[in-house]
PDB file of C-alpha atoms in Angstrom:
ATOM      1  CA  MET A 201      27.564   4.196  19.363  1.00 44.00           C
ATOM      2  CA  THR A 202      25.014   6.747  20.539  1.00 48.00           C
ATOM      3  CA  ASN A 203      24.943  10.168  22.135  1.00 51.00           C
ATOM      4  CA  SER A 204      21.779   9.504  24.145  1.00 70.00           C
ATOM      5  CA  PHE A 205      21.477   9.080  27.893  1.00 82.00           C
ATOM      6  CA  ILE A 206      22.192   5.483  28.907  1.00 89.00           C
ATOM      7  CA  LYS A 207      19.433   4.105  31.126  1.00 91.00           C
ATOM      8  CA  ARG A 208      20.903   2.458  34.197  1.00 96.00           C
ATOM      9  CA  ASP A 209      19.608  -0.732  35.797  1.00 97.00           C
ATOM     10  CA  ILE A 210      20.046   0.757  39.281  1.00 98.00           C
ATOM     11  CA  THR A 211      17.414   3.490  38.697  1.00 97.00           C
ATOM     12  CA  PRO A 212      14.297   1.665  40.034  1.00 97.00           C
ATOM     13  CA  VAL A 213      15.894   0.782  43.385  1.00 97.00           C
ATOM     14  CA  MET A 214      17.308   4.303  43.659  1.00 97.00           C
ATOM     15  CA  LEU A 215      13.839   5.821  43.210  1.00 97.00           C
ATOM     16  CA  GLU A 216      12.402   3.350  45.713  1.00 96.00           C
ATOM     17  CA  MET A 217      15.043   4.330  48.290  1.00 95.00           C
ATOM     18  CA  HIS A 218      14.280   7.997  47.638  1.00 95.00           C
ATOM     19  CA  ARG A 219      10.733   7.388  48.876  1.00 93.00           C
ATOM     20  CA  TYR A 220      11.867   5.988  52.218  1.00 93.00           C
ATOM     21  CA  PHE A 221      15.166   7.687  53.079  1.00 95.00           C
ATOM     22  CA  PRO A 222      15.732  11.439  53.491  1.00 95.00           C
ATOM     23  CA  VAL A 223      19.282  10.930  52.183  1.00 95.00           C
ATOM     24  CA  ILE A 224      20.640   8.723  49.409  1.00 95.00           C
ATOM     25  CA  THR A 225      24.390   8.173  49.159  1.00 94.00           C
ATOM     26  CA  MET A 226      25.862   6.793  45.940  1.00 94.00           C
ATOM     27  CA  THR A 227      29.508   5.758  45.741  1.00 92.00           C
ATOM     28  CA  GLY A 228      31.404   4.209  42.852  1.00 92.00           C
ATOM     29  CA  PRO A 229      34.450   4.638  40.621  1.00 92.00           C
ATOM     30  CA  ARG A 230      35.209   7.931  38.962  1.00 90.00           C
ATOM     31  CA  GLN A 231      33.469   8.186  35.565  1.00 92.00           C
ATOM     32  CA  SER A 232      31.037   5.356  36.336  1.00 95.00           C
ATOM     33  CA  GLY A 233      28.166   7.726  35.495  1.00 95.00           C
ATOM     34  CA  LYS A 234      27.125   8.932  38.955  1.00 96.00           C
ATOM     35  CA  THR A 235      26.860  12.620  38.044  1.00 95.00           C
ATOM     36  CA  THR A 236      24.955  12.018  34.799  1.00 95.00           C
ATOM     37  CA  LEU A 237      22.534   9.630  36.464  1.00 97.00           C
ATOM     38  CA  LEU A 238      21.827  11.780  39.521  1.00 96.00           C
ATOM     39  CA  ARG A 239      21.328  14.941  37.463  1.00 96.00           C
ATOM     40  CA  LYS A 240      18.948  13.091  35.142  1.00 96.00           C
ATOM     41  CA  VAL A 241      16.891  11.270  37.768  1.00 96.00           C
ATOM     42  CA  PHE A 242      16.790  14.070  40.352  1.00 97.00           C
ATOM     43  CA  ASP A 243      16.494  16.950  37.902  1.00 95.00           C
ATOM     44  CA  LYS A 244      14.020  18.779  40.167  1.00 95.00           C
ATOM     45  CA  LEU A 245      16.643  19.129  42.930  1.00 97.00           C
ATOM     46  CA  PRO A 246      19.362  21.829  42.694  1.00 97.00           C
ATOM     47  CA  TYR A 247      22.750  20.309  41.833  1.00 98.00           C
ATOM     48  CA  TYR A 248      26.131  21.316  43.284  1.00 97.00           C
ATOM     49  CA  SER A 249      29.531  19.795  42.557  1.00 96.00           C
ATOM     50  CA  LEU A 250      31.923  20.054  45.476  1.00 95.00           C
ATOM     51  CA  GLU A 251      34.818  19.643  43.040  1.00 92.00           C
ATOM     52  CA  ASN A 252      34.125  23.313  42.253  1.00 95.00           C
ATOM     53  CA  LEU A 253      36.416  25.288  44.554  1.00 96.00           C
ATOM     54  CA  ASP A 254      34.077  28.272  44.945  1.00 97.00           C
ATOM     55  CA  ILE A 255      31.142  26.068  45.906  1.00 97.00           C
ATOM     56  CA  ARG A 256      33.352  24.030  48.210  1.00 96.00           C
ATOM     57  CA  ARG A 257      34.625  27.169  49.924  1.00 96.00           C
ATOM     58  CA  PHE A 258      31.068  28.425  50.486  1.00 96.00           C
ATOM     59  CA  ALA A 259      29.973  25.027  51.835  1.00 96.00           C
ATOM     60  CA  MET A 260      32.914  24.807  54.230  1.00 95.00           C
ATOM     61  CA  ASN A 261      32.729  28.412  55.464  1.00 95.00           C
ATOM     62  CA  ASP A 262      28.969  28.441  56.044  1.00 96.00           C
ATOM     63  CA  PRO A 263      27.614  24.854  56.054  1.00 95.00           C
ATOM     64  CA  ALA A 264      24.221  25.736  57.534  1.00 95.00           C
ATOM     65  CA  GLY A 265      23.729  28.655  55.147  1.00 96.00           C
ATOM     66  CA  PHE A 266      24.762  26.590  52.135  1.00 96.00           C
ATOM     67  CA  LEU A 267      22.459  23.661  52.960  1.00 96.00           C
ATOM     68  CA  SER A 268      19.521  25.962  53.783  1.00 94.00           C
ATOM     69  CA  ARG A 269      19.501  27.641  50.364  1.00 94.00           C
ATOM     70  CA  HIS A 270      16.909  25.215  48.994  1.00 94.00           C
ATOM     71  CA  PRO A 271      14.081  24.042  51.272  1.00 92.00           C
ATOM     72  CA  GLU A 272      13.440  20.956  49.125  1.00 94.00           C
ATOM     73  CA  GLY A 273      17.046  19.721  49.448  1.00 95.00           C
ATOM     74  CA  MET A 274      19.831  19.274  46.893  1.00 97.00           C
ATOM     75  CA  VAL A 275      22.144  16.921  45.018  1.00 98.00           C
ATOM     76  CA  LEU A 276      25.726  17.164  46.318  1.00 97.00           C
ATOM     77  CA  ASP A 277      28.361  15.600  44.068  1.00 95.00           C
ATOM     78  CA  GLU A 278      31.834  14.513  45.289  1.00 91.00           C
ATOM     79  CA  VAL A 279      30.841  14.972  48.922  1.00 91.00           C
ATOM     80  CA  GLN A 280      34.115  13.409  50.119  1.00 86.00           C
ATOM     81  CA  HIS A 281      35.636  16.894  49.745  1.00 87.00           C
ATOM     82  CA  THR A 282      33.420  18.337  52.513  1.00 90.00           C
ATOM     83  CA  PRO A 283      32.776  15.606  55.109  1.00 87.00           C
ATOM     84  CA  ASP A 284      31.824  18.208  57.740  1.00 88.00           C
ATOM     85  CA  LEU A 285      28.583  18.848  55.831  1.00 92.00           C
ATOM     86  CA  LEU A 286      27.241  15.446  56.855  1.00 91.00           C
ATOM     87  CA  SER A 287      26.581  16.331  60.488  1.00 91.00           C
ATOM     88  CA  TYR A 288      24.662  19.446  59.346  1.00 94.00           C
ATOM     89  CA  ILE A 289      22.633  17.307  56.922  1.00 94.00           C
ATOM     90  CA  GLN A 290      21.835  14.974  59.819  1.00 93.00           C
ATOM     91  CA  GLY A 291      20.404  17.852  61.846  1.00 94.00           C
ATOM     92  CA  MET A 292      18.353  19.158  58.929  1.00 94.00           C
ATOM     93  CA  VAL A 293      16.707  15.859  58.008  1.00 94.00           C
ATOM     94  CA  ASP A 294      16.030  15.090  61.673  1.00 93.00           C
ATOM     95  CA  GLU A 295      14.243  18.428  61.917  1.00 93.00           C
ATOM     96  CA  ASN A 296      12.484  18.077  58.542  1.00 93.00           C
ATOM     97  CA  PRO A 297      12.277  14.472  57.234  1.00 87.00           C
ATOM     98  CA  GLU A 298      10.638  15.714  54.009  1.00 91.00           C
ATOM     99  CA  LYS A 299      13.853  17.472  52.979  1.00 93.00           C
ATOM    100  CA  ARG A 300      15.834  15.326  50.537  1.00 95.00           C
ATOM    101  CA  PHE A 301      19.581  15.123  49.970  1.00 96.00           C
ATOM    102  CA  VAL A 302      21.276  13.011  47.306  1.00 97.00           C
ATOM    103  CA  LEU A 303      25.020  12.565  47.861  1.00 95.00           C
ATOM    104  CA  SER A 304      27.720  11.049  45.693  1.00 93.00           C
ATOM    105  CA  GLY A 305      31.370  10.230  46.308  1.00 86.00           C
ATOM    106  CA  SER A 306      34.223   8.559  44.446  1.00 80.00           C
ATOM    107  CA  SER A 307      36.271   7.407  47.412  1.00 69.00           C
ATOM    108  CA  GLN A 308      34.918   4.807  49.759  1.00 66.00           C
ATOM    109  CA  PHE A 309      37.184   5.539  52.696  1.00 62.00           C
ATOM    110  CA  SER A 310      36.183   9.037  53.622  1.00 63.00           C
ATOM    111  CA  VAL A 311      32.560   8.828  52.496  1.00 70.00           C
ATOM    112  CA  ILE A 312      31.644   5.550  54.174  1.00 71.00           C
ATOM    113  CA  ARG A 313      33.425   6.383  57.421  1.00 72.00           C
ATOM    114  CA  GLN A 314      31.716   9.763  57.723  1.00 75.00           C
ATOM    115  CA  ILE A 315      28.308   8.391  56.680  1.00 79.00           C
ATOM    116  CA  THR A 316      28.534   5.692  59.331  1.00 73.00           C
ATOM    117  CA  GLN A 317      29.251   8.315  61.964  1.00 78.00           C
ATOM    118  CA  SER A 318      26.762  10.989  60.897  1.00 81.00           C
ATOM    119  CA  LEU A 319      23.925   9.517  58.827  1.00 87.00           C
ATOM    120  CA  ALA A 320      23.431   5.973  60.118  1.00 84.00           C
ATOM    121  CA  GLY A 321      19.789   4.980  59.664  1.00 85.00           C
ATOM    122  CA  ARG A 322      19.023   8.101  57.626  1.00 90.00           C
ATOM    123  CA  THR A 323      20.571   7.217  54.275  1.00 92.00           C
ATOM    124  CA  GLY A 324      20.075   4.562  51.645  1.00 93.00           C
ATOM    125  CA  MET A 325      23.449   3.336  50.339  1.00 92.00           C
ATOM    126  CA  LEU A 326      24.041   2.501  46.668  1.00 95.00           C
ATOM    127  CA  GLU A 327      27.132   1.623  44.644  1.00 95.00           C
ATOM    128  CA  LEU A 328      27.206   2.482  40.940  1.00 97.00           C
ATOM    129  CA  MET A 329      29.745   0.495  38.968  1.00 97.00           C
ATOM    130  CA  PRO A 330      30.588   1.047  35.294  1.00 97.00           C
ATOM    131  CA  LEU A 331      28.006  -0.304  32.839  1.00 97.00           C
ATOM    132  CA  SER A 332      26.870  -3.906  33.067  1.00 97.00           C
ATOM    133  CA  TYR A 333      26.987  -6.102  29.955  1.00 95.00           C
ATOM    134  CA  ASN A 334      23.196  -5.812  29.796  1.00 92.00           C
ATOM    135  CA  GLU A 335      23.474  -1.999  29.690  1.00 94.00           C
ATOM    136  CA  VAL A 336      26.294  -2.120  27.111  1.00 92.00           C
ATOM    137  CA  LYS A 337      24.411  -4.455  24.753  1.00 87.00           C
ATOM    138  CA  LYS A 338      21.540  -1.972  24.566  1.00 81.00           C
ATOM    139  CA  GLN A 339      24.035   0.597  23.272  1.00 79.00           C
ATOM    140  CA  ALA A 340      26.307  -1.565  21.108  1.00 77.00           C
ATOM    141  CA  ASP A 341      24.630  -4.696  19.755  1.00 74.00           C
ATOM    142  CA  GLU A 342      27.291  -5.257  17.120  1.00 82.00           C
ATOM    143  CA  LYS A 343      30.231  -5.545  19.535  1.00 87.00           C
ATOM    144  CA  THR A 344      31.711  -8.972  20.289  1.00 92.00           C
ATOM    145  CA  LEU A 345      32.373  -9.978  23.897  1.00 94.00           C
ATOM    146  CA  ASP A 346      36.139  -9.655  23.389  1.00 96.00           C
ATOM    147  CA  GLU A 347      35.664  -6.152  21.978  1.00 95.00           C
ATOM    148  CA  VAL A 348      33.537  -5.163  24.980  1.00 95.00           C
ATOM    149  CA  MET A 349      36.081  -6.616  27.434  1.00 97.00           C
ATOM    150  CA  LEU A 350      38.875  -4.730  25.644  1.00 97.00           C
ATOM    151  CA  HIS A 351      36.999  -1.425  25.536  1.00 96.00           C
ATOM    152  CA  GLY A 352      35.683  -1.746  29.081  1.00 97.00           C
ATOM    153  CA  PHE A 353      32.450  -0.520  30.595  1.00 97.00           C
ATOM    154  CA  PHE A 354      32.771   3.202  31.322  1.00 96.00           C
ATOM    155  CA  PRO A 355      29.645   5.031  30.065  1.00 95.00           C
ATOM    156  CA  ALA A 356      31.582   7.708  28.127  1.00 93.00           C
ATOM    157  CA  LEU A 357      32.760   4.986  25.731  1.00 92.00           C
ATOM    158  CA  TYR A 358      29.175   4.149  24.756  1.00 91.00           C
ATOM    159  CA  ALA A 359      27.761   7.681  24.748  1.00 85.00           C
ATOM    160  CA  GLY A 360      30.142   8.905  22.050  1.00 82.00           C
ATOM    161  CA  LYS A 361      32.206  10.972  24.495  1.00 81.00           C
ATOM    162  CA  ASN A 362      35.551   9.130  24.471  1.00 82.00           C
ATOM    163  CA  ARG A 363      37.631   6.318  22.948  1.00 90.00           C
ATOM    164  CA  TYR A 364      39.069   3.488  24.996  1.00 92.00           C
ATOM    165  CA  ASP A 365      42.622   4.048  23.731  1.00 92.00           C
ATOM    166  CA  LEU A 366      42.430   7.666  24.954  1.00 93.00           C
ATOM    167  CA  LEU A 367      40.394   7.162  28.117  1.00 94.00           C
ATOM    168  CA  TYR A 368      42.550   4.706  30.074  1.00 95.00           C
ATOM    169  CA  PRO A 369      45.947   6.473  29.931  1.00 93.00           C
ATOM    170  CA  SER A 370      44.191   9.646  31.087  1.00 92.00           C
ATOM    171  CA  TYR A 371      42.240   7.758  33.754  1.00 92.00           C
ATOM    172  CA  VAL A 372      45.405   6.358  35.313  1.00 90.00           C
ATOM    173  CA  LYS A 373      47.141   9.734  35.213  1.00 86.00           C
ATOM    174  CA  THR A 374      44.409  12.095  36.345  1.00 82.00           C
ATOM    175  CA  TYR A 375      42.385   9.974  38.743  1.00 76.00           C
ATOM    176  CA  LEU A 376      44.347   7.027  40.022  1.00 73.00           C
ATOM    177  CA  GLU A 377      47.637   8.785  40.574  1.00 72.00           C
ATOM    178  CA  ARG A 378      45.912  11.808  42.099  1.00 74.00           C
ATOM    179  CA  ASP A 379      43.930   9.657  44.540  1.00 71.00           C
ATOM    180  CA  VAL A 380      47.057   7.761  45.543  1.00 72.00           C
ATOM    181  CA  ARG A 381      49.096  10.941  45.892  1.00 73.00           C
ATOM    182  CA  ASP A 382      46.417  12.615  47.998  1.00 71.00           C
ATOM    183  CA  VAL A 383      45.943   9.699  50.370  1.00 73.00           C
ATOM    184  CA  LEU A 384      49.387   8.109  50.622  1.00 73.00           C
ATOM    185  CA  GLN A 385      51.817  10.787  49.383  1.00 73.00           C
ATOM    186  CA  VAL A 386      53.500   8.271  47.066  1.00 76.00           C
ATOM    187  CA  LYS A 387      56.710   9.838  45.744  1.00 74.00           C
ATOM    188  CA  ASP A 388      57.706   7.276  43.103  1.00 80.00           C
ATOM    189  CA  MET A 389      54.729   7.040  40.726  1.00 81.00           C
ATOM    190  CA  MET A 390      56.694   4.811  38.328  1.00 85.00           C
ATOM    191  CA  GLN A 391      56.974   2.266  41.123  1.00 88.00           C
ATOM    192  CA  PHE A 392      53.246   2.537  41.753  1.00 88.00           C
ATOM    193  CA  GLN A 393      52.480   2.028  38.049  1.00 89.00           C
ATOM    194  CA  THR A 394      54.653  -1.096  38.119  1.00 92.00           C
ATOM    195  CA  PHE A 395      52.564  -2.301  41.054  1.00 93.00           C
ATOM    196  CA  LEU A 396      49.358  -1.614  39.097  1.00 93.00           C
ATOM    197  CA  ARG A 397      50.565  -3.590  36.079  1.00 95.00           C
ATOM    198  CA  LEU A 398      51.672  -6.499  38.252  1.00 96.00           C
ATOM    199  CA  CYS A 399      48.217  -6.535  39.857  1.00 97.00           C
ATOM    200  CA  ALA A 400      46.632  -6.716  36.392  1.00 97.00           C
ATOM    201  CA  ALA A 401      48.860  -9.698  35.583  1.00 97.00           C
ATOM    202  CA  ARG A 402      47.470 -11.463  38.690  1.00 97.00           C
ATOM    203  CA  ILE A 403      43.761 -11.231  37.858  1.00 97.00           C
ATOM    204  CA  GLY A 404      41.974 -14.284  39.238  1.00 95.00           C
ATOM    205  CA  SER A 405      44.979 -15.227  41.407  1.00 94.00           C
ATOM    206  CA  LEU A 406      45.376 -15.332  45.174  1.00 92.00           C
ATOM    207  CA  PHE A 407      46.663 -12.010  46.479  1.00 93.00           C
ATOM    208  CA  ASN A 408      50.184 -12.376  47.883  1.00 92.00           C
ATOM    209  CA  ALA A 409      51.517  -9.123  49.379  1.00 92.00           C
ATOM    210  CA  SER A 410      54.993 -10.540  50.084  1.00 92.00           C
ATOM    211  CA  GLU A 411      55.474 -11.757  46.523  1.00 94.00           C
ATOM    212  CA  LEU A 412      54.323  -8.436  45.067  1.00 94.00           C
ATOM    213  CA  SER A 413      56.501  -6.435  47.459  1.00 94.00           C
ATOM    214  CA  GLY A 414      59.580  -8.329  46.282  1.00 94.00           C
ATOM    215  CA  GLU A 415      58.807  -7.624  42.617  1.00 94.00           C
ATOM    216  CA  VAL A 416      57.991  -3.943  43.122  1.00 92.00           C
ATOM    217  CA  GLY A 417      60.778  -3.256  45.636  1.00 91.00           C
ATOM    218  CA  VAL A 418      58.652  -1.948  48.502  1.00 91.00           C
ATOM    219  CA  SER A 419      57.563  -3.434  51.828  1.00 92.00           C
ATOM    220  CA  ALA A 420      54.582  -5.773  52.169  1.00 93.00           C
ATOM    221  CA  ASN A 421      52.898  -3.120  54.332  1.00 92.00           C
ATOM    222  CA  THR A 422      53.283  -0.583  51.514  1.00 90.00           C
ATOM    223  CA  VAL A 423      51.717  -3.053  49.083  1.00 92.00           C
ATOM    224  CA  LYS A 424      48.780  -3.509  51.461  1.00 92.00           C
ATOM    225  CA  SER A 425      48.377   0.279  51.808  1.00 89.00           C
ATOM    226  CA  TRP A 426      48.391   0.751  48.046  1.00 89.00           C
ATOM    227  CA  LEU A 427      45.899  -2.054  47.617  1.00 92.00           C
ATOM    228  CA  SER A 428      43.549  -0.522  50.193  1.00 89.00           C
ATOM    229  CA  VAL A 429      43.520   2.717  48.160  1.00 86.00           C
ATOM    230  CA  LEU A 430      42.798   0.810  44.950  1.00 90.00           C
ATOM    231  CA  GLN A 431      39.917  -0.968  46.653  1.00 90.00           C
ATOM    232  CA  ALA A 432      38.523   2.262  48.100  1.00 86.00           C
ATOM    233  CA  SER A 433      38.803   3.917  44.661  1.00 86.00           C
ATOM    234  CA  TYR A 434      36.946   1.002  43.031  1.00 91.00           C
ATOM    235  CA  ILE A 435      39.885  -0.061  40.893  1.00 93.00           C
ATOM    236  CA  ILE A 436      40.408  -3.487  42.434  1.00 95.00           C
ATOM    237  CA  LYS A 437      37.983  -5.915  44.048  1.00 95.00           C
ATOM    238  CA  LEU A 438      39.170  -8.678  46.379  1.00 94.00           C
ATOM    239  CA  LEU A 439      36.941 -11.746  46.386  1.00 93.00           C
ATOM    240  CA  THR A 440      36.674 -13.372  49.812  1.00 89.00           C
ATOM    241  CA  PRO A 441      37.177 -17.144  50.143  1.00 88.00           C
ATOM    242  CA  PHE A 442      34.630 -19.485  51.685  1.00 85.00           C
ATOM    243  CA  HIS A 443      36.090 -20.937  54.897  1.00 72.00           C
ATOM    244  CA  GLU A 444      33.204 -21.688  57.233  1.00 66.00           C
ATOM    245  CA  ASN A 445      33.793 -25.427  57.280  1.00 59.00           C
ATOM    246  CA  MET A 446      36.834 -25.568  59.545  1.00 48.00           C
ATOM    247  CA  ARG A 447      37.148 -29.346  59.216  1.00 52.00           C
ATOM    248  CA  LYS A 448      38.738 -28.842  55.815  1.00 55.00           C
ATOM    249  CA  ARG A 449      41.979 -27.033  55.087  1.00 48.00           C
ATOM    250  CA  LEU A 450      40.684 -24.127  53.037  1.00 58.00           C
ATOM    251  CA  THR A 451      42.548 -21.076  51.787  1.00 65.00           C
ATOM    252  CA  LYS A 452      41.792 -17.815  53.585  1.00 79.00           C
ATOM    253  CA  THR A 453      43.591 -15.642  51.014  1.00 87.00           C
ATOM    254  CA  PRO A 454      41.391 -13.454  48.759  1.00 92.00           C
ATOM    255  CA  LYS A 455      41.507 -13.441  44.950  1.00 94.00           C
ATOM    256  CA  LEU A 456      42.231 -10.263  43.022  1.00 96.00           C
ATOM    257  CA  TYR A 457      40.050  -8.775  40.270  1.00 97.00           C
ATOM    258  CA  PHE A 458      39.784  -5.413  38.515  1.00 98.00           C
ATOM    259  CA  CYS A 459      36.497  -3.517  38.535  1.00 96.00           C
ATOM    260  CA  ASP A 460      36.875  -2.857  34.792  1.00 98.00           C
ATOM    261  CA  THR A 461      38.377  -5.190  32.191  1.00 98.00           C
ATOM    262  CA  GLY A 462      39.183  -2.290  29.849  1.00 98.00           C
ATOM    263  CA  LEU A 463      41.486  -0.735  32.439  1.00 97.00           C
ATOM    264  CA  ALA A 464      43.050  -4.153  33.069  1.00 98.00           C
ATOM    265  CA  CYS A 465      43.657  -4.651  29.324  1.00 98.00           C
ATOM    266  CA  TYR A 466      45.328  -1.231  29.124  1.00 97.00           C
ATOM    267  CA  LEU A 467      47.632  -2.072  32.043  1.00 97.00           C
ATOM    268  CA  LEU A 468      48.460  -5.434  30.416  1.00 98.00           C
ATOM    269  CA  GLY A 469      49.380  -3.741  27.119  1.00 97.00           C
ATOM    270  CA  ILE A 470      46.521  -5.407  25.213  1.00 97.00           C
ATOM    271  CA  GLU A 471      45.501  -2.931  22.489  1.00 96.00           C
ATOM    272  CA  THR A 472      43.396  -4.843  19.935  1.00 96.00           C
ATOM    273  CA  GLU A 473      40.643  -7.443  19.922  1.00 95.00           C
ATOM    274  CA  GLN A 474      42.895  -9.814  17.958  1.00 96.00           C
ATOM    275  CA  GLN A 475      45.639  -9.458  20.560  1.00 96.00           C
ATOM    276  CA  LEU A 476      43.150 -10.157  23.364  1.00 97.00           C
ATOM    277  CA  THR A 477      41.813 -13.270  21.634  1.00 95.00           C
ATOM    278  CA  ARG A 478      45.327 -14.769  21.505  1.00 94.00           C
ATOM    279  CA  ASP A 479      46.619 -13.474  24.843  1.00 95.00           C
ATOM    280  CA  LYS A 480      47.287 -15.928  27.690  1.00 96.00           C
ATOM    281  CA  MET A 481      45.359 -13.577  30.009  1.00 96.00           C
ATOM    282  CA  ARG A 482      42.144 -13.886  27.981  1.00 97.00           C
ATOM    283  CA  GLY A 483      40.725 -16.630  30.232  1.00 97.00           C
ATOM    284  CA  HIS A 484      41.557 -14.643  33.378  1.00 97.00           C
ATOM    285  CA  LEU A 485      39.942 -11.522  31.907  1.00 98.00           C
ATOM    286  CA  PHE A 486      36.818 -13.517  31.056  1.00 98.00           C
ATOM    287  CA  GLU A 487      36.709 -14.790  34.658  1.00 97.00           C
ATOM    288  CA  ASN A 488      37.097 -11.163  35.796  1.00 98.00           C
ATOM    289  CA  PHE A 489      34.201 -10.172  33.517  1.00 98.00           C
ATOM    290  CA  ILE A 490      31.917 -12.861  35.003  1.00 97.00           C
ATOM    291  CA  VAL A 491      32.748 -11.927  38.611  1.00 96.00           C
ATOM    292  CA  MET A 492      32.119  -8.228  37.940  1.00 96.00           C
ATOM    293  CA  GLU A 493      28.821  -8.944  36.171  1.00 97.00           C
ATOM    294  CA  ALA A 494      27.649 -10.899  39.218  1.00 95.00           C
ATOM    295  CA  LEU A 495      28.729  -8.027  41.477  1.00 96.00           C
ATOM    296  CA  LYS A 496      27.016  -5.378  39.315  1.00 97.00           C
ATOM    297  CA  ASN A 497      23.841  -7.447  39.353  1.00 94.00           C
ATOM    298  CA  ARG A 498      23.836  -7.302  43.155  1.00 92.00           C
ATOM    299  CA  TYR A 499      24.684  -3.600  43.400  1.00 96.00           C
ATOM    300  CA  ASN A 500      22.126  -2.642  40.749  1.00 96.00           C
ATOM    301  CA  ARG A 501      19.425  -4.209  42.935  1.00 95.00           C
ATOM    302  CA  GLY A 502      20.611  -2.310  46.012  1.00 94.00           C
ATOM    303  CA  LYS A 503      22.163  -5.399  47.598  1.00 91.00           C
ATOM    304  CA  GLU A 504      25.597  -5.972  49.095  1.00 87.00           C
ATOM    305  CA  SER A 505      28.022  -8.459  47.587  1.00 86.00           C
ATOM    306  CA  ASN A 506      27.311 -12.101  48.411  1.00 86.00           C
ATOM    307  CA  LEU A 507      30.151 -13.441  46.241  1.00 88.00           C
ATOM    308  CA  LEU A 508      32.781 -15.901  47.441  1.00 87.00           C
ATOM    309  CA  PHE A 509      35.105 -18.500  45.959  1.00 90.00           C
ATOM    310  CA  TYR A 510      36.150 -21.945  47.214  1.00 85.00           C
ATOM    311  CA  ARG A 511      39.576 -23.549  47.173  1.00 83.00           C
ATOM    312  CA  ASP A 512      40.998 -26.331  49.339  1.00 80.00           C
ATOM    313  CA  SER A 513      44.451 -27.819  49.855  1.00 76.00           C
ATOM    314  CA  ASN A 514      43.724 -30.587  47.330  1.00 78.00           C
ATOM    315  CA  GLY A 515      43.348 -28.089  44.504  1.00 76.00           C
ATOM    316  CA  VAL A 516      39.565 -28.333  44.343  1.00 82.00           C
ATOM    317  CA  GLU A 517      38.305 -24.895  43.302  1.00 82.00           C
ATOM    318  CA  VAL A 518      35.002 -23.166  42.542  1.00 85.00           C
ATOM    319  CA  ASP A 519      35.577 -19.725  41.005  1.00 84.00           C
ATOM    320  CA  LEU A 520      32.297 -18.196  42.172  1.00 83.00           C
ATOM    321  CA  LEU A 521      29.921 -19.027  45.017  1.00 83.00           C
ATOM    322  CA  PHE A 522      26.747 -17.158  45.948  1.00 80.00           C
ATOM    323  CA  LYS A 523      25.809 -16.950  49.628  1.00 82.00           C
ATOM    324  CA  ASN A 524      22.057 -16.891  50.248  1.00 76.00           C
ATOM    325  CA  GLY A 525      21.406 -16.897  53.983  1.00 69.00           C
ATOM    326  CA  SER A 526      22.928 -20.131  55.231  1.00 68.00           C
ATOM    327  CA  ASP A 527      22.918 -21.694  51.742  1.00 69.00           C
ATOM    328  CA  TYR A 528      25.521 -21.535  48.983  1.00 73.00           C
ATOM    329  CA  SER A 529      25.192 -22.040  45.235  1.00 74.00           C
ATOM    330  CA  ALA A 530      27.712 -22.053  42.399  1.00 70.00           C
TER     331      ALA A 530
END
C-alpha cells in the first residue's frame, strides 16, 4: 500500500485530446479518481468543485461572470449540478478557441445529454473507470487475484486512504442511495437494496426484468428505471449480444455485470479471500473481472466499448467478442 499519486493509463490520451479540443469532459463512477487525476494533470488551471454550494450558487447566479474569472479557462468538477453553464462555455470557446475547460461528472444522464446539446464537436469525451488490474499491480504486487477482486479497484484502497470493508457500505449509503433518491424519488430503500443484491447474484446472466420484478415486489418498469440509474451511475454495465446474423436464432437480451467486483462482493456478503475462493459466484466474478478489464482497456485509450457476447438457441455461447469494423474476434 502506498500514499503516492497513482498514475493512470488514461493520461496520455487525455493530454492528446487537450491539444485538439477546447473542452474535455470526463465522466465515470464516483470515487474512480477523476478529481485527483484532473487536479494533478491540469494543475495550471484553476479548479472549482460544483459540489460546493457557495461556488455552485455563484456559477448559477452569474454564469458569464463565473466563467470569465480566469482567461486561461478552468477545471469544473461535478458539472452535472450546473448544466446551464455548458451553453455559456460553448459561447466562450467559440469566441476564443485557446480557452480551455476541463469538465467532470459522475452521472451519465444529465452530463451526456447536456453535452450533446451544447458542446457537440467542441469536447473530447473520456470515461474514467476505477483502477485497471495493470494500475493495481503497480501499487500492490503482493496481492493475489482473488484478494484484488474482493477489495475492488477504487483508487482510495490503494493510496492508503480507505479499507474495502469500510468503503463499500459507505459507498452504497452515501452515493448510490442518494443518486437513486435524487433521480427516482425511491421511498423504500430496503426494497432497492434487495434489488441491488439480486443484481449482484445475477452477474454474467441474461437480464430479466420480469423475473427480478417478481422477486423484489415491484413492476418490471420500475426495475428498468432502477437499472437505468445504476447504468448511468456506473454501477452496472449491460453487455450487448451479437445478433447481426438474422439467419440464426440468437438472444437479444443483454448480460449484466458490475463495474467493480469489490462492490459486487460486498453486496453478495463475501467478506474474505477464503470465502471468495470457495464461493459459487467466484467464476461469475472472474468473468466480471475479465469483461471490465477489456472495457477499461478501451476507455483508457479514449475508445468506446466494442464488447459483445454471443449466445444462440442451441446453447452455444462466447462470453466476450470484440467488434473491429466489420470483423469480430473472441
